[in-house]
Coordinates of C-alpha atoms in Angstrom, one line a residue:
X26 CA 0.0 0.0 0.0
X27 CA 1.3 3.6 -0.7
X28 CA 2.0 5.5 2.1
X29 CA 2.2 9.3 2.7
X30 CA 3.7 11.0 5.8
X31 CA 2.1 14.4 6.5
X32 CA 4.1 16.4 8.4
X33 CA 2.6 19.9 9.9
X34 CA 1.8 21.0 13.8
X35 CA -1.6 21.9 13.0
X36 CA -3.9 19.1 13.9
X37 CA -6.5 20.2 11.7
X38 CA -4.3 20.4 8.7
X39 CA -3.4 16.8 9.1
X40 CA -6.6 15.6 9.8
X41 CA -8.2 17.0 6.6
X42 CA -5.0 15.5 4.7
X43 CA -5.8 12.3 6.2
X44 CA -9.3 12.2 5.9
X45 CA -9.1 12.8 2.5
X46 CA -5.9 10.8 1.6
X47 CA -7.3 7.5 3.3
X48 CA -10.5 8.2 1.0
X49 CA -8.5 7.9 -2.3
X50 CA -7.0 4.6 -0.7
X51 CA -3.1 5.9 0.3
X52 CA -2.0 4.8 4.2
X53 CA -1.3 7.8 5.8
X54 CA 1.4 8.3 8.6
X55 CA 1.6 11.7 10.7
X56 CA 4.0 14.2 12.4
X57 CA 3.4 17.3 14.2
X58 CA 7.2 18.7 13.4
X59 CA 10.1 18.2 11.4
X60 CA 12.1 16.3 14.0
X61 CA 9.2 14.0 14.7
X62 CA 8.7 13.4 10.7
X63 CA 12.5 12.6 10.3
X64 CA 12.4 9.9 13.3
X65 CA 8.7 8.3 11.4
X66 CA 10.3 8.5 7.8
X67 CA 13.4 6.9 9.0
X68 CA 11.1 4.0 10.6
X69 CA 8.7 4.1 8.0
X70 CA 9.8 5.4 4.9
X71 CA 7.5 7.2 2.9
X72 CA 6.4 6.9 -1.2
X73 CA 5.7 10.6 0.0
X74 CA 5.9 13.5 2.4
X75 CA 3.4 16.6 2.7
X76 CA 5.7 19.0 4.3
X77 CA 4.2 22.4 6.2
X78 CA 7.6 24.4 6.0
X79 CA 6.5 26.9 9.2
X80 CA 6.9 24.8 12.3
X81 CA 8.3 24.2 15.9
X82 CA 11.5 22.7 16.8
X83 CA 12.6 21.1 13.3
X84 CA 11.2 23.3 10.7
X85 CA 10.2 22.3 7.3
X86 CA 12.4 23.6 5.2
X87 CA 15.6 22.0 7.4
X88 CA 13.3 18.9 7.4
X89 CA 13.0 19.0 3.7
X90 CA 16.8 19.7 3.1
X91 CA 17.5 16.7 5.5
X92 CA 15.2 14.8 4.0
X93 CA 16.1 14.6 0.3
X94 CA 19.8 14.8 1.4
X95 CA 19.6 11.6 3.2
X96 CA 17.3 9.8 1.2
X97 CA 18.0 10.4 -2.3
X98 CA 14.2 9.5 -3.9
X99 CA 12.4 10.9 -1.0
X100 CA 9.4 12.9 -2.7
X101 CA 8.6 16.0 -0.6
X102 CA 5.5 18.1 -1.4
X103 CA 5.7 21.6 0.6
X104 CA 3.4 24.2 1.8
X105 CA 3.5 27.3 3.8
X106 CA 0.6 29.2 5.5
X107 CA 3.1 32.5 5.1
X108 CA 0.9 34.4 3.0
X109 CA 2.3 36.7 0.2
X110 CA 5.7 35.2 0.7
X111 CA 6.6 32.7 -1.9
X112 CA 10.7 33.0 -0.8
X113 CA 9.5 30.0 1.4
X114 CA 8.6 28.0 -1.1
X115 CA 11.2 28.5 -3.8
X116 CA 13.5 27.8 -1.2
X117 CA 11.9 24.6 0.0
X118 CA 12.2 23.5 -3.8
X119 CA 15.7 24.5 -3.8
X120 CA 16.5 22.0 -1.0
X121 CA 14.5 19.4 -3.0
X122 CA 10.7 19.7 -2.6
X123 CA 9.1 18.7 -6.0
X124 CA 5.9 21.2 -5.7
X125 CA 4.9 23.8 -3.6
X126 CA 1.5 25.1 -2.3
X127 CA 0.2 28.0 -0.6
X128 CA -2.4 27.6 2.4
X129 CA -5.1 27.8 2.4
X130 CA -4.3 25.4 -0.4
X131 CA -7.2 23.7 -3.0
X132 CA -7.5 20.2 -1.6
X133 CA -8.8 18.9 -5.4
X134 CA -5.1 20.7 -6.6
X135 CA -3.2 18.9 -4.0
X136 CA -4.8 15.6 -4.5
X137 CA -3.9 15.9 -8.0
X138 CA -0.2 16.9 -7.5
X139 CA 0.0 13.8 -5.4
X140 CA -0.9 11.2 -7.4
X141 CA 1.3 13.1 -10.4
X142 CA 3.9 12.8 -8.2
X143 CA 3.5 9.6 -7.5
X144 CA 3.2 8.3 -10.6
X145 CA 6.8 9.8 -11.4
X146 CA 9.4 7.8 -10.5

């Protein structure tokens, strides 16, 4: 089964992702910071990680850097609730997120960029 690690400190965030995720038939695996998301990916790695790049401890853009440095194929989706600020997110694709999104994001967009990415080896 394809798995997906979502990786954000708001609870809401992930449960949305999840809810929706499970729905289309993916296992879904969670993490409320970067630090945590390294220590599930490294027990459980992930076809793919969804990646909020503004958190505690571990952020997501040193998680994402970490990351794809470590594990070469590790497929990274990121997203950002700093509004009006898209440094964030050419950044996080700089340290090897594949796509980036804005919150509030479009759940139907996301879904779709998901499976793409998925689909891509």
């Amino acid at each position: 089964m394809v798995t997906i690690l979502i990786i954000d400190d708001e609870q809401s965030i992930r449960a949305l992702l999840k809810e929706v995720l499970e729905k289309e038939g993916y296992r879904v695996l969670e993490a409320s910071d970067g630090r945590e998301g390294l220590a599930v990916y490294q027990k459980n790695p992930a076809d793919l990680v969804i990646m909020d790049l503004l958190m505690p401890a571990t952020d997501g853009l040193e998680a994402t850097l970490q990351l794809t440095r470590e594990y070469v194929d590790a497929k990274v989706i990121a997203m950002t609730g700093a509004q009006g600020d898209r440094n964030f997110l050419d950044v996080a694709k700089l340290f090897g997120a594949r796509r980036a999104f804005e919150k509030p994001f479009d759940i139907n967009a996301l879904v779709k960029a998901v499976k793409e990415e998925l689909a891509t080896p």
